[in-house]
Amino acid sequence: MNKNVFIFGILTILLVLSVSAVVDIVSLTPLTATEDSAYNGQVNVATTNGPVTYELTQKPTGMTININTGKISWTPTNDNVGDNTVIVKVTDMDP
């Protein structure tokens, strides 16, 4: 399993890739989130094999990800102030 850990403001992001994936996490943008404001993040990957899918295997309440594009949407509340662990599983569909 390939793991990349990034700490962004109030979010602690742990990105986990599936074992069979030939995928590199390039970036997650934006790098900050603000209480009571919409957060729209994008997981950017590079792959040599074709399409990938995205899944949040651990996330704060209300956070979603588009399975095909890697766009993350969330509105953090006061309960989310501090570190939040998010695990994004990226799977190469043509391993």
PDB file of N, CA and C in Angstrom:
ATOM      1  N   MET A   1       0.840  -1.163   0.000  1.00  0.00           N
ATOM      2  CA  MET A   1       0.000   0.000   0.000  1.00  0.00           C
ATOM      3  C   MET A   1       0.895   1.239   0.000  1.00  0.00           C
ATOM      4  N   ASN A   2       0.608   2.181  -0.856  1.00  0.00           N
ATOM      5  CA  ASN A   2       1.375   3.407  -0.975  1.00  0.00           C
ATOM      6  C   ASN A   2       0.648   4.500  -0.211  1.00  0.00           C
ATOM      7  N   LYS A   3       1.334   5.200   0.702  1.00  0.00           N
ATOM      8  CA  LYS A   3       0.694   6.230   1.510  1.00  0.00           C
ATOM      9  C   LYS A   3       1.432   7.546   1.360  1.00  0.00           C
ATOM     10  N   ASN A   4       0.679   8.631   1.274  1.00  0.00           N
ATOM     11  CA  ASN A   4       1.224   9.982   1.279  1.00  0.00           C
ATOM     12  C   ASN A   4       0.452  10.762   2.324  1.00  0.00           C
ATOM     13  N   VAL A   5       1.151  11.437   3.235  1.00  0.00           N
ATOM     14  CA  VAL A   5       0.483  12.206   4.275  1.00  0.00           C
ATOM     15  C   VAL A   5       0.754  13.686   4.042  1.00  0.00           C
ATOM     16  N   PHE A   6      -0.308  14.471   4.056  1.00  0.00           N
ATOM     17  CA  PHE A   6      -0.216  15.911   3.896  1.00  0.00           C
ATOM     18  C   PHE A   6      -0.989  16.552   5.039  1.00  0.00           C
ATOM     19  N   ILE A   7      -0.481  17.609   5.639  1.00  0.00           N
ATOM     20  CA  ILE A   7      -1.206  18.329   6.683  1.00  0.00           C
ATOM     21  C   ILE A   7      -1.517  19.721   6.142  1.00  0.00           C
ATOM     22  N   PHE A   8      -2.812  20.029   6.031  1.00  0.00           N
ATOM     23  CA  PHE A   8      -3.276  21.269   5.423  1.00  0.00           C
ATOM     24  C   PHE A   8      -4.184  22.011   6.394  1.00  0.00           C
ATOM     25  N   GLY A   9      -3.694  23.042   7.054  1.00  0.00           N
ATOM     26  CA  GLY A   9      -4.529  23.860   7.911  1.00  0.00           C
ATOM     27  C   GLY A   9      -5.284  23.028   8.926  1.00  0.00           C
ATOM     28  N   ILE A  10      -6.632  23.066   8.860  1.00  0.00           N
ATOM     29  CA  ILE A  10      -7.422  22.322   9.831  1.00  0.00           C
ATOM     30  C   ILE A  10      -7.640  20.884   9.403  1.00  0.00           C
ATOM     31  N   LEU A  11      -7.134  20.488   8.243  1.00  0.00           N
ATOM     32  CA  LEU A  11      -7.333  19.131   7.748  1.00  0.00           C
ATOM     33  C   LEU A  11      -6.041  18.346   7.799  1.00  0.00           C
ATOM     34  N   THR A  12      -6.114  17.110   8.252  1.00  0.00           N
ATOM     35  CA  THR A  12      -5.010  16.180   8.099  1.00  0.00           C
ATOM     36  C   THR A  12      -5.451  15.187   7.048  1.00  0.00           C
ATOM     37  N   ILE A  13      -4.778  15.162   5.911  1.00  0.00           N
ATOM     38  CA  ILE A  13      -5.177  14.323   4.795  1.00  0.00           C
ATOM     39  C   ILE A  13      -4.213  13.151   4.693  1.00  0.00           C
ATOM     40  N   LEU A  14      -4.733  11.949   4.781  1.00  0.00           N
ATOM     41  CA  LEU A  14      -3.948  10.733   4.574  1.00  0.00           C
ATOM     42  C   LEU A  14      -4.481  10.096   3.303  1.00  0.00           C
ATOM     43  N   LEU A  15      -3.677  10.077   2.259  1.00  0.00           N
ATOM     44  CA  LEU A  15      -4.101   9.529   0.980  1.00  0.00           C
ATOM     45  C   LEU A  15      -3.590   8.106   0.862  1.00  0.00           C
ATOM     46  N   VAL A  16      -4.475   7.156   0.624  1.00  0.00           N
ATOM     47  CA  VAL A  16      -4.118   5.751   0.525  1.00  0.00           C
ATOM     48  C   VAL A  16      -4.461   5.252  -0.864  1.00  0.00           C
ATOM     49  N   LEU A  17      -3.490   4.650  -1.535  1.00  0.00           N
ATOM     50  CA  LEU A  17      -3.704   4.118  -2.875  1.00  0.00           C
ATOM     51  C   LEU A  17      -3.873   2.610  -2.807  1.00  0.00           C
ATOM     52  N   SER A  18      -4.708   2.068  -3.684  1.00  0.00           N
ATOM     53  CA  SER A  18      -4.874   0.614  -3.710  1.00  0.00           C
ATOM     54  C   SER A  18      -3.582  -0.045  -4.148  1.00  0.00           C
ATOM     55  N   VAL A  19      -3.388  -1.294  -3.734  1.00  0.00           N
ATOM     56  CA  VAL A  19      -2.143  -2.018  -3.991  1.00  0.00           C
ATOM     57  C   VAL A  19      -1.863  -2.162  -5.478  1.00  0.00           C
ATOM     58  N   SER A  20      -2.904  -2.388  -6.288  1.00  0.00           N
ATOM     59  CA  SER A  20      -2.692  -2.644  -7.712  1.00  0.00           C
ATOM     60  C   SER A  20      -2.589  -1.374  -8.543  1.00  0.00           C
ATOM     61  N   ALA A  21      -2.735  -0.227  -7.921  1.00  0.00           N
ATOM     62  CA  ALA A  21      -2.754   1.023  -8.681  1.00  0.00           C
ATOM     63  C   ALA A  21      -1.357   1.447  -9.111  1.00  0.00           C
ATOM     64  N   VAL A  22      -1.271   1.940 -10.336  1.00  0.00           N
ATOM     65  CA  VAL A  22      -0.055   2.585 -10.826  1.00  0.00           C
ATOM     66  C   VAL A  22      -0.413   4.063 -10.925  1.00  0.00           C
ATOM     67  N   VAL A  23      -0.483   4.699  -9.755  1.00  0.00           N
ATOM     68  CA  VAL A  23      -1.003   6.060  -9.644  1.00  0.00           C
ATOM     69  C   VAL A  23      -0.092   6.845  -8.724  1.00  0.00           C
ATOM     70  N   ASP A  24       0.175   8.100  -9.066  1.00  0.00           N
ATOM     71  CA  ASP A  24       0.891   9.010  -8.184  1.00  0.00           C
ATOM     72  C   ASP A  24      -0.037  10.155  -7.821  1.00  0.00           C
ATOM     73  N   ILE A  25      -0.166  10.442  -6.528  1.00  0.00           N
ATOM     74  CA  ILE A  25      -0.917  11.611  -6.095  1.00  0.00           C
ATOM     75  C   ILE A  25      -0.048  12.821  -6.417  1.00  0.00           C
ATOM     76  N   VAL A  26      -0.568  13.716  -7.219  1.00  0.00           N
ATOM     77  CA  VAL A  26       0.180  14.901  -7.606  1.00  0.00           C
ATOM     78  C   VAL A  26      -0.075  16.024  -6.608  1.00  0.00           C
ATOM     79  N   SER A  27      -1.352  16.247  -6.257  1.00  0.00           N
ATOM     80  CA  SER A  27      -1.659  17.320  -5.313  1.00  0.00           C
ATOM     81  C   SER A  27      -3.095  17.218  -4.824  1.00  0.00           C
ATOM     82  N   LEU A  28      -3.364  17.949  -3.767  1.00  0.00           N
ATOM     83  CA  LEU A  28      -4.714  18.178  -3.288  1.00  0.00           C
ATOM     84  C   LEU A  28      -4.838  19.677  -3.101  1.00  0.00           C
ATOM     85  N   THR A  29      -5.765  20.287  -3.798  1.00  0.00           N
ATOM     86  CA  THR A  29      -5.953  21.739  -3.699  1.00  0.00           C
ATOM     87  C   THR A  29      -7.418  22.045  -3.466  1.00  0.00           C
ATOM     88  N   PRO A  30      -7.786  23.115  -2.779  1.00  0.00           N
ATOM     89  CA  PRO A  30      -6.904  24.041  -2.065  1.00  0.00           C
ATOM     90  C   PRO A  30      -6.347  23.416  -0.789  1.00  0.00           C
ATOM     91  N   LEU A  31      -5.452  24.135  -0.156  1.00  0.00           N
ATOM     92  CA  LEU A  31      -4.747  23.586   0.992  1.00  0.00           C
ATOM     93  C   LEU A  31      -5.367  23.954   2.330  1.00  0.00           C
ATOM     94  N   THR A  32      -6.428  24.750   2.346  1.00  0.00           N
ATOM     95  CA  THR A  32      -7.049  25.154   3.605  1.00  0.00           C
ATOM     96  C   THR A  32      -8.564  25.033   3.520  1.00  0.00           C
ATOM     97  N   ALA A  33      -9.198  24.926   4.676  1.00  0.00           N
ATOM     98  CA  ALA A  33     -10.653  24.919   4.791  1.00  0.00           C
ATOM     99  C   ALA A  33     -11.033  25.858   5.924  1.00  0.00           C
ATOM    100  N   THR A  34     -12.203  26.464   5.827  1.00  0.00           N
ATOM    101  CA  THR A  34     -12.661  27.430   6.820  1.00  0.00           C
ATOM    102  C   THR A  34     -14.005  27.000   7.390  1.00  0.00           C
ATOM    103  N   GLU A  35     -14.138  27.100   8.693  1.00  0.00           N
ATOM    104  CA  GLU A  35     -15.382  26.756   9.376  1.00  0.00           C
ATOM    105  C   GLU A  35     -16.566  27.470   8.742  1.00  0.00           C
ATOM    106  N   ASP A  36     -17.655  26.714   8.527  1.00  0.00           N
ATOM    107  CA  ASP A  36     -18.921  27.223   7.990  1.00  0.00           C
ATOM    108  C   ASP A  36     -18.824  27.764   6.562  1.00  0.00           C
ATOM    109  N   SER A  37     -17.768  27.438   5.847  1.00  0.00           N
ATOM    110  CA  SER A  37     -17.617  27.841   4.445  1.00  0.00           C
ATOM    111  C   SER A  37     -17.419  26.598   3.591  1.00  0.00           C
ATOM    112  N   ALA A  38     -17.977  26.617   2.400  1.00  0.00           N
ATOM    113  CA  ALA A  38     -17.848  25.471   1.494  1.00  0.00           C
ATOM    114  C   ALA A  38     -16.390  25.232   1.142  1.00  0.00           C
ATOM    115  N   TYR A  39     -15.961  23.981   1.270  1.00  0.00           N
ATOM    116  CA  TYR A  39     -14.626  23.551   0.854  1.00  0.00           C
ATOM    117  C   TYR A  39     -14.800  22.713  -0.401  1.00  0.00           C
ATOM    118  N   ASN A  40     -14.115  23.084  -1.462  1.00  0.00           N
ATOM    119  CA  ASN A  40     -14.117  22.307  -2.698  1.00  0.00           C
ATOM    120  C   ASN A  40     -12.679  21.995  -3.044  1.00  0.00           C
ATOM    121  N   GLY A  41     -12.284  20.753  -2.800  1.00  0.00           N
ATOM    122  CA  GLY A  41     -10.920  20.327  -3.055  1.00  0.00           C
ATOM    123  C   GLY A  41     -10.853  19.443  -4.283  1.00  0.00           C
ATOM    124  N   GLN A  42      -9.664  19.264  -4.798  1.00  0.00           N
ATOM    125  CA  GLN A  42      -9.468  18.413  -5.962  1.00  0.00           C
ATOM    126  C   GLN A  42      -8.247  17.549  -5.736  1.00  0.00           C
ATOM    127  N   VAL A  43      -8.435  16.214  -5.763  1.00  0.00           N
ATOM    128  CA  VAL A  43      -7.318  15.291  -5.721  1.00  0.00           C
ATOM    129  C   VAL A  43      -6.842  15.125  -7.157  1.00  0.00           C
ATOM    130  N   ASN A  44      -5.591  15.461  -7.404  1.00  0.00           N
ATOM    131  CA  ASN A  44      -5.011  15.361  -8.750  1.00  0.00           C
ATOM    132  C   ASN A  44      -4.034  14.197  -8.778  1.00  0.00           C
ATOM    133  N   VAL A  45      -4.184  13.312  -9.758  1.00  0.00           N
ATOM    134  CA  VAL A  45      -3.320  12.149  -9.875  1.00  0.00           C
ATOM    135  C   VAL A  45      -2.745  12.043 -11.274  1.00  0.00           C
ATOM    136  N   ALA A  46      -1.677  11.279 -11.377  1.00  0.00           N
ATOM    137  CA  ALA A  46      -1.075  10.938 -12.663  1.00  0.00           C
ATOM    138  C   ALA A  46      -1.064   9.419 -12.754  1.00  0.00           C
ATOM    139  N   THR A  47      -1.532   8.885 -13.869  1.00  0.00           N
ATOM    140  CA  THR A  47      -1.544   7.440 -14.056  1.00  0.00           C
ATOM    141  C   THR A  47      -1.117   7.113 -15.475  1.00  0.00           C
ATOM    142  N   THR A  48      -0.505   5.967 -15.635  1.00  0.00           N
ATOM    143  CA  THR A  48      -0.089   5.542 -16.961  1.00  0.00           C
ATOM    144  C   THR A  48      -1.013   4.485 -17.535  1.00  0.00           C
ATOM    145  N   ASN A  49      -1.953   4.005 -16.726  1.00  0.00           N
ATOM    146  CA  ASN A  49      -2.783   2.883 -17.152  1.00  0.00           C
ATOM    147  C   ASN A  49      -4.190   3.231 -17.581  1.00  0.00           C
ATOM    148  N   GLY A  50      -4.680   4.410 -17.330  1.00  0.00           N
ATOM    149  CA  GLY A  50      -6.051   4.729 -17.715  1.00  0.00           C
ATOM    150  C   GLY A  50      -6.839   5.331 -16.585  1.00  0.00           C
ATOM    151  N   PRO A  51      -8.167   5.183 -16.618  1.00  0.00           N
ATOM    152  CA  PRO A  51      -9.026   5.863 -15.649  1.00  0.00           C
ATOM    153  C   PRO A  51      -8.858   5.325 -14.231  1.00  0.00           C
ATOM    154  N   VAL A  52      -9.162   6.206 -13.271  1.00  0.00           N
ATOM    155  CA  VAL A  52      -9.127   5.840 -11.856  1.00  0.00           C
ATOM    156  C   VAL A  52     -10.467   6.181 -11.229  1.00  0.00           C
ATOM    157  N   THR A  53     -10.742   5.583 -10.058  1.00  0.00           N
ATOM    158  CA  THR A  53     -11.895   5.957  -9.258  1.00  0.00           C
ATOM    159  C   THR A  53     -11.403   6.430  -7.903  1.00  0.00           C
ATOM    160  N   TYR A  54     -12.219   7.238  -7.252  1.00  0.00           N
ATOM    161  CA  TYR A  54     -11.888   7.835  -5.967  1.00  0.00           C
ATOM    162  C   TYR A  54     -12.934   7.422  -4.940  1.00  0.00           C
ATOM    163  N   GLU A  55     -12.482   7.172  -3.707  1.00  0.00           N
ATOM    164  CA  GLU A  55     -13.389   6.803  -2.630  1.00  0.00           C
ATOM    165  C   GLU A  55     -12.851   7.369  -1.321  1.00  0.00           C
ATOM    166  N   LEU A  56     -13.740   7.920  -0.495  1.00  0.00           N
ATOM    167  CA  LEU A  56     -13.367   8.356   0.853  1.00  0.00           C
ATOM    168  C   LEU A  56     -13.632   7.198   1.796  1.00  0.00           C
ATOM    169  N   THR A  57     -12.571   6.609   2.342  1.00  0.00           N
ATOM    170  CA  THR A  57     -12.747   5.484   3.256  1.00  0.00           C
ATOM    171  C   THR A  57     -12.790   5.941   4.711  1.00  0.00           C
ATOM    172  N   GLN A  58     -12.314   7.136   4.986  1.00  0.00           N
ATOM    173  CA  GLN A  58     -12.467   7.771   6.292  1.00  0.00           C
ATOM    174  C   GLN A  58     -12.617   9.254   6.038  1.00  0.00           C
ATOM    175  N   LYS A  59     -13.626   9.875   6.696  1.00  0.00           N
ATOM    176  CA  LYS A  59     -13.922  11.275   6.415  1.00  0.00           C
ATOM    177  C   LYS A  59     -14.753  11.875   7.529  1.00  0.00           C
ATOM    178  N   PRO A  60     -14.726  13.206   7.637  1.00  0.00           N
ATOM    179  CA  PRO A  60     -15.626  13.860   8.572  1.00  0.00           C
ATOM    180  C   PRO A  60     -17.066  13.814   8.035  1.00  0.00           C
ATOM    181  N   THR A  61     -18.029  13.956   8.911  1.00  0.00           N
ATOM    182  CA  THR A  61     -19.437  13.956   8.526  1.00  0.00           C
ATOM    183  C   THR A  61     -19.698  15.009   7.452  1.00  0.00           C
ATOM    184  N   GLY A  62     -20.403  14.595   6.405  1.00  0.00           N
ATOM    185  CA  GLY A  62     -20.810  15.520   5.354  1.00  0.00           C
ATOM    186  C   GLY A  62     -19.845  15.651   4.187  1.00  0.00           C
ATOM    187  N   MET A  63     -18.615  15.138   4.320  1.00  0.00           N
ATOM    188  CA  MET A  63     -17.652  15.245   3.225  1.00  0.00           C
ATOM    189  C   MET A  63     -17.988  14.212   2.152  1.00  0.00           C
ATOM    190  N   THR A  64     -17.920  14.633   0.882  1.00  0.00           N
ATOM    191  CA  THR A  64     -18.175  13.733  -0.245  1.00  0.00           C
ATOM    192  C   THR A  64     -17.059  13.874  -1.266  1.00  0.00           C
ATOM    193  N   ILE A  65     -16.944  12.845  -2.128  1.00  0.00           N
ATOM    194  CA  ILE A  65     -15.986  12.902  -3.241  1.00  0.00           C
ATOM    195  C   ILE A  65     -16.675  12.370  -4.486  1.00  0.00           C
ATOM    196  N   ASN A  66     -16.403  13.000  -5.615  1.00  0.00           N
ATOM    197  CA  ASN A  66     -16.922  12.515  -6.885  1.00  0.00           C
ATOM    198  C   ASN A  66     -16.075  11.313  -7.298  1.00  0.00           C
ATOM    199  N   ILE A  67     -16.724  10.159  -7.470  1.00  0.00           N
ATOM    200  CA  ILE A  67     -16.018   8.904  -7.757  1.00  0.00           C
ATOM    201  C   ILE A  67     -15.180   8.971  -9.036  1.00  0.00           C
ATOM    202  N   ASN A  68     -15.604   9.785 -10.000  1.00  0.00           N
ATOM    203  CA  ASN A  68     -14.908   9.842 -11.287  1.00  0.00           C
ATOM    204  C   ASN A  68     -13.908  10.986 -11.422  1.00  0.00           C
ATOM    205  N   THR A  69     -14.131  12.093 -10.698  1.00  0.00           N
ATOM    206  CA  THR A  69     -13.279  13.268 -10.887  1.00  0.00           C
ATOM    207  C   THR A  69     -12.334  13.548  -9.725  1.00  0.00           C
ATOM    208  N   GLY A  70     -12.620  13.024  -8.525  1.00  0.00           N
ATOM    209  CA  GLY A  70     -11.794  13.300  -7.354  1.00  0.00           C
ATOM    210  C   GLY A  70     -12.091  14.629  -6.692  1.00  0.00           C
ATOM    211  N   LYS A  71     -13.205  15.292  -7.072  1.00  0.00           N
ATOM    212  CA  LYS A  71     -13.562  16.556  -6.439  1.00  0.00           C
ATOM    213  C   LYS A  71     -14.163  16.275  -5.064  1.00  0.00           C
ATOM    214  N   ILE A  72     -13.602  16.940  -4.039  1.00  0.00           N
ATOM    215  CA  ILE A  72     -14.068  16.796  -2.667  1.00  0.00           C
ATOM    216  C   ILE A  72     -14.906  18.018  -2.308  1.00  0.00           C
ATOM    217  N   SER A  73     -16.076  17.771  -1.712  1.00  0.00           N
ATOM    218  CA  SER A  73     -16.958  18.843  -1.257  1.00  0.00           C
ATOM    219  C   SER A  73     -17.260  18.640   0.216  1.00  0.00           C
ATOM    220  N   TRP A  74     -17.300  19.774   0.963  1.00  0.00           N
ATOM    221  CA  TRP A  74     -17.534  19.691   2.404  1.00  0.00           C
ATOM    222  C   TRP A  74     -17.739  21.085   2.966  1.00  0.00           C
ATOM    223  N   THR A  75     -18.552  21.194   3.977  1.00  0.00           N
ATOM    224  CA  THR A  75     -18.672  22.431   4.744  1.00  0.00           C
ATOM    225  C   THR A  75     -18.358  22.098   6.201  1.00  0.00           C
ATOM    226  N   PRO A  76     -17.124  22.379   6.645  1.00  0.00           N
ATOM    227  CA  PRO A  76     -16.752  22.074   8.021  1.00  0.00           C
ATOM    228  C   PRO A  76     -17.511  22.954   9.007  1.00  0.00           C
ATOM    229  N   THR A  77     -17.834  22.387  10.164  1.00  0.00           N
ATOM    230  CA  THR A  77     -18.532  23.112  11.222  1.00  0.00           C
ATOM    231  C   THR A  77     -17.578  23.346  12.384  1.00  0.00           C
ATOM    232  N   ASN A  78     -18.077  23.968  13.434  1.00  0.00           N
ATOM    233  CA  ASN A  78     -17.268  24.212  14.623  1.00  0.00           C
ATOM    234  C   ASN A  78     -16.746  22.910  15.209  1.00  0.00           C
ATOM    235  N   ASP A  79     -17.506  21.825  15.062  1.00  0.00           N
ATOM    236  CA  ASP A  79     -17.068  20.514  15.559  1.00  0.00           C
ATOM    237  C   ASP A  79     -15.836  19.995  14.823  1.00  0.00           C
ATOM    238  N   ASN A  80     -15.544  20.538  13.636  1.00  0.00           N
ATOM    239  CA  ASN A  80     -14.420  20.085  12.830  1.00  0.00           C
ATOM    240  C   ASN A  80     -13.150  20.904  13.033  1.00  0.00           C
ATOM    241  N   VAL A  81     -13.210  21.947  13.855  1.00  0.00           N
ATOM    242  CA  VAL A  81     -12.018  22.773  14.079  1.00  0.00           C
ATOM    243  C   VAL A  81     -10.935  21.887  14.680  1.00  0.00           C
ATOM    244  N   GLY A  82      -9.741  21.959  14.113  1.00  0.00           N
ATOM    245  CA  GLY A  82      -8.639  21.094  14.508  1.00  0.00           C
ATOM    246  C   GLY A  82      -8.339  20.112  13.384  1.00  0.00           C
ATOM    247  N   ASP A  83      -7.635  19.052  13.712  1.00  0.00           N
ATOM    248  CA  ASP A  83      -7.260  18.068  12.696  1.00  0.00           C
ATOM    249  C   ASP A  83      -8.411  17.120  12.397  1.00  0.00           C
ATOM    250  N   ASN A  84      -8.590  16.808  11.125  1.00  0.00           N
ATOM    251  CA  ASN A  84      -9.570  15.838  10.647  1.00  0.00           C
ATOM    252  C   ASN A  84      -8.842  14.879   9.719  1.00  0.00           C
ATOM    253  N   THR A  85      -8.971  13.590   9.961  1.00  0.00           N
ATOM    254  CA  THR A  85      -8.316  12.607   9.105  1.00  0.00           C
ATOM    255  C   THR A  85      -9.249  12.234   7.964  1.00  0.00           C
ATOM    256  N   VAL A  86      -8.701  12.306   6.753  1.00  0.00           N
ATOM    257  CA  VAL A  86      -9.438  11.946   5.552  1.00  0.00           C
ATOM    258  C   VAL A  86      -8.582  10.948   4.785  1.00  0.00           C
ATOM    259  N   ILE A  87      -9.156   9.798   4.471  1.00  0.00           N
ATOM    260  CA  ILE A  87      -8.444   8.812   3.668  1.00  0.00           C
ATOM    261  C   ILE A  87      -9.122   8.724   2.307  1.00  0.00           C
ATOM    262  N   VAL A  88      -8.343   8.995   1.263  1.00  0.00           N
ATOM    263  CA  VAL A  88      -8.828   8.909  -0.115  1.00  0.00           C
ATOM    264  C   VAL A  88      -8.193   7.687  -0.753  1.00  0.00           C
ATOM    265  N   LYS A  89      -9.023   6.758  -1.194  1.00  0.00           N
ATOM    266  CA  LYS A  89      -8.541   5.570  -1.904  1.00  0.00           C
ATOM    267  C   LYS A  89      -8.686   5.837  -3.396  1.00  0.00           C
ATOM    268  N   VAL A  90      -7.572   5.750  -4.118  1.00  0.00           N
ATOM    269  CA  VAL A  90      -7.553   5.945  -5.559  1.00  0.00           C
ATOM    270  C   VAL A  90      -7.240   4.584  -6.188  1.00  0.00           C
ATOM    271  N   THR A  91      -8.136   4.107  -7.055  1.00  0.00           N
ATOM    272  CA  THR A  91      -7.973   2.796  -7.655  1.00  0.00           C
ATOM    273  C   THR A  91      -7.838   2.927  -9.167  1.00  0.00           C
ATOM    274  N   ASP A  92      -6.789   2.358  -9.704  1.00  0.00           N
ATOM    275  CA  ASP A  92      -6.581   2.325 -11.147  1.00  0.00           C
ATOM    276  C   ASP A  92      -7.535   1.281 -11.719  1.00  0.00           C
ATOM    277  N   MET A  93      -8.375   1.673 -12.672  1.00  0.00           N
ATOM    278  CA  MET A  93      -9.361   0.759 -13.238  1.00  0.00           C
ATOM    279  C   MET A  93      -8.755  -0.201 -14.260  1.00  0.00           C
ATOM    280  N   ASP A  94      -7.544   0.085 -14.732  1.00  0.00           N
ATOM    281  CA  ASP A  94      -6.856  -0.797 -15.696  1.00  0.00           C
ATOM    282  C   ASP A  94      -5.480  -1.156 -15.153  1.00  0.00           C
ATOM    283  N   PRO A  95      -5.438  -1.987 -14.072  1.00  0.00           N
ATOM    284  CA  PRO A  95      -4.141  -2.288 -13.454  1.00  0.00           C
ATOM    285  C   PRO A  95      -3.248  -3.118 -14.362  1.00  0.00           C
TER     286      PRO A  95
END
